[in-house]
mmCIF file of C-alpha atoms in Angstrom:
data_model
loop_
_atom_site.group_PDB
_atom_site.id
_atom_site.type_symbol
_atom_site.label_atom_id
_atom_site.label_comp_id
_atom_site.label_asym_id
_atom_site.label_seq_id
_atom_site.Cartn_x
_atom_site.Cartn_y
_atom_site.Cartn_z
ATOM 1 C CA MET A 1225 18.720 -1.585 4.425
ATOM 2 C CA ILE A 1226 20.632 -3.412 1.578
ATOM 3 C CA LEU A 1227 19.332 -1.171 -1.007
ATOM 4 C CA THR A 1228 19.963 1.963 0.730
ATOM 5 C CA LYS A 1229 23.600 1.110 1.159
ATOM 6 C CA MET A 1230 24.069 -0.441 -2.303
ATOM 7 C CA PHE A 1231 22.511 2.608 -4.195
ATOM 8 C CA LYS A 1232 23.674 5.116 -1.494
ATOM 9 C CA ILE A 1233 20.110 6.176 -0.881
ATOM 10 C CA GLU A 1234 19.665 8.444 2.276
ATOM 11 C CA ILE A 1235 16.899 7.642 4.673
ATOM 12 C CA ARG A 1236 14.071 10.267 4.763
ATOM 13 C CA LYS A 1237 13.450 11.805 8.221
ATOM 14 C CA GLU A 1238 10.079 12.930 7.172
ATOM 15 C CA ARG A 1239 7.259 10.776 5.932
ATOM 16 C CA PHE A 1240 6.281 13.011 2.942
ATOM 17 C CA ILE A 1241 8.435 14.619 0.344
ATOM 18 C CA ASN A 1242 6.450 17.844 0.005
ATOM 19 C CA ASP A 1243 2.929 19.276 0.626
ATOM 20 C CA GLN A 1244 1.773 17.737 -2.749
ATOM 21 C CA HIS A 1245 2.760 14.268 -1.420
ATOM 22 C CA LYS A 1246 0.842 14.828 1.862
ATOM 23 C CA LYS A 1247 -2.248 16.162 0.020
ATOM 24 C CA ARG A 1248 -2.392 13.127 -2.437
ATOM 25 C CA TYR A 1249 -1.793 10.608 0.426
ATOM 26 C CA ARG A 1250 -4.802 12.217 2.437
ATOM 27 C CA GLN A 1251 -6.844 12.133 -0.613
ATOM 28 C CA PHE A 1252 -6.105 8.436 -1.108
ATOM 29 C CA LEU A 1253 -6.897 7.706 2.550
ATOM 30 C CA MET A 1254 -10.199 9.341 2.277
ATOM 31 C CA ILE A 1255 -11.245 7.507 -1.013
ATOM 32 C CA TYR A 1256 -10.007 4.200 0.510
ATOM 33 C CA LEU A 1257 -11.956 4.644 3.741
ATOM 34 C CA ILE A 1258 -15.045 5.617 1.838
ATOM 35 C CA ILE A 1259 -14.724 2.604 -0.547
ATOM 36 C CA LEU A 1260 -14.022 0.337 2.563
ATOM 37 C CA VAL A 1261 -17.080 1.566 4.534
ATOM 38 C CA ILE A 1262 -19.352 1.253 1.430
ATOM 39 C CA LEU A 1263 -18.171 -2.422 0.782
ATOM 40 C CA PHE A 1264 -18.500 -3.239 4.568
ATOM 41 C CA SER A 1265 -22.118 -1.889 4.410
ATOM 42 C CA LEU A 1266 -23.031 -3.768 1.315
ATOM 43 C CA TYR A 1267 -21.640 -7.015 2.903
ATOM 44 C CA ILE A 1268 -23.684 -6.465 6.273
ATOM 45 C CA VAL A 1269 -26.741 -5.679 4.205
ATOM 46 C CA GLY A 1270 -26.315 -8.792 2.266
ATOM 47 C CA PHE A 1271 -25.583 -7.589 -1.203
ATOM 48 C CA LEU A 1272 -22.092 -8.948 -1.161
ATOM 49 C CA ILE A 1273 -21.403 -12.672 -0.430
ATOM 50 C CA VAL A 1274 -17.589 -12.350 -0.173
ATOM 51 C CA PHE A 1275 -15.974 -10.116 2.375
ATOM 52 C CA ILE A 1276 -14.171 -7.854 0.032
ATOM 53 C CA PRO A 1277 -13.096 -5.333 2.670
ATOM 54 C CA ILE A 1278 -10.487 -8.060 3.698
ATOM 55 C CA THR A 1279 -8.978 -7.938 0.221
ATOM 56 C CA LEU A 1280 -8.816 -4.110 0.412
ATOM 57 C CA ILE A 1281 -7.073 -4.340 3.874
ATOM 58 C CA ILE A 1282 -4.516 -6.660 2.408
ATOM 59 C CA LEU A 1283 -3.927 -4.268 -0.581
ATOM 60 C CA TYR A 1284 -3.540 -1.223 1.550
ATOM 61 C CA PRO A 1285 0.317 -1.477 1.741
ATOM 62 C CA ILE A 1286 0.629 -1.833 -2.229
ATOM 63 C CA LEU A 1287 -1.623 1.098 -2.838
ATOM 64 C CA SER A 1288 0.056 3.291 -0.105
ATOM 65 C CA SER A 1289 3.592 2.394 -1.571
ATOM 66 C CA THR A 1290 2.295 2.949 -5.101
ATOM 67 C CA ILE A 1291 1.339 6.637 -4.098
ATOM 68 C CA ASP A 1292 4.821 7.037 -2.449
ATOM 69 C CA LEU A 1293 6.439 5.705 -5.595
ATOM 70 C CA LEU A 1294 4.607 8.063 -7.963
ATOM 71 C CA MET A 1295 5.408 11.109 -5.854
ATOM 72 C CA GLU A 1296 9.153 10.144 -5.247
ATOM 73 C CA TRP A 1297 9.348 9.410 -8.998
ATOM 74 C CA LYS A 1298 7.851 12.777 -9.875
ATOM 75 C CA TYR A 1299 9.235 15.194 -7.251
ATOM 76 C CA ALA A 1300 12.423 13.520 -5.779
ATOM 77 C CA ARG A 1301 13.754 11.293 -8.547
ATOM 78 C CA GLU A 1302 17.399 12.432 -7.840
ATOM 79 C CA SER A 1303 17.163 10.856 -4.383
ATOM 80 C CA LYS A 1304 16.703 7.254 -5.832
ATOM 81 C CA ARG A 1305 14.199 6.663 -3.075
ATOM 82 C CA PHE A 1306 11.694 5.252 -5.615
ATOM 83 C CA ILE A 1307 13.922 2.285 -5.856
ATOM 84 C CA VAL A 1308 12.944 1.383 -2.356
ATOM 85 C CA SER A 1309 9.391 1.802 -2.941
ATOM 86 C CA ILE A 1310 9.491 -0.503 -5.984
ATOM 87 C CA SER A 1311 11.081 -3.222 -3.718
ATOM 88 C CA ASN A 1312 8.356 -2.610 -1.100
ATOM 89 C CA ILE A 1313 5.740 -3.113 -3.632
ATOM 90 C CA THR A 1314 7.407 -6.331 -4.873
ATOM 91 C CA VAL A 1315 7.597 -7.676 -1.391
ATOM 92 C CA TYR A 1316 4.124 -7.032 -0.723
ATOM 93 C CA ILE A 1317 2.797 -8.503 -3.852
ATOM 94 C CA THR A 1318 5.083 -11.582 -3.216
ATOM 95 C CA PHE A 1319 3.588 -11.957 0.198
ATOM 96 C CA ILE A 1320 0.051 -11.678 -0.988
ATOM 97 C CA VAL A 1321 0.692 -14.293 -3.768
ATOM 98 C CA LEU A 1322 2.092 -16.729 -1.280
ATOM 99 C CA LEU A 1323 -0.960 -16.085 1.207
ATOM 100 C CA PHE A 1324 -3.242 -17.086 -1.757
ATOM 101 C CA ALA A 1325 -1.164 -19.852 -3.183
ATOM 102 C CA THR A 1326 -0.815 -21.717 0.179
ATOM 103 C CA ASP A 1327 -4.281 -21.067 1.241
ATOM 104 C CA PHE A 1328 -3.194 -19.499 4.417
ATOM 105 C CA LEU A 1329 -6.368 -17.533 4.816
ATOM 106 C CA GLU A 1330 -8.376 -20.682 4.355
ATOM 107 C CA PHE A 1331 -6.448 -22.390 7.238
ATOM 108 C CA ILE A 1332 -7.141 -19.497 9.536
ATOM 109 C CA HIS A 1333 -10.782 -19.502 8.563
ATOM 110 C CA LYS A 1334 -11.315 -23.267 9.444
ATOM 111 C CA GLU A 1335 -9.923 -22.939 12.857
#
């Protein structure tokens, strides 16, 4: 909210900028889900020791916001909405770094 007021960015009423954005986001979801299913299957079979899909689930907001950022940068640069996407990615990365730096996931796993 602070960024939208500071840079006079109007809030979008629709999730996607255009049909290209919607198409790219659906492609991202399909690829993401296929990779998630493959890695989960490999974990169940025993080929993976570490549960990698947890990492992919944690990374989903970053990847999703990156797609939004690229589409906003390419197709709606004049709206300055990409500034909000950059801040979202920064917040997500900070959150993930704090999770791993404080061993929060280890704490949950021990109990």
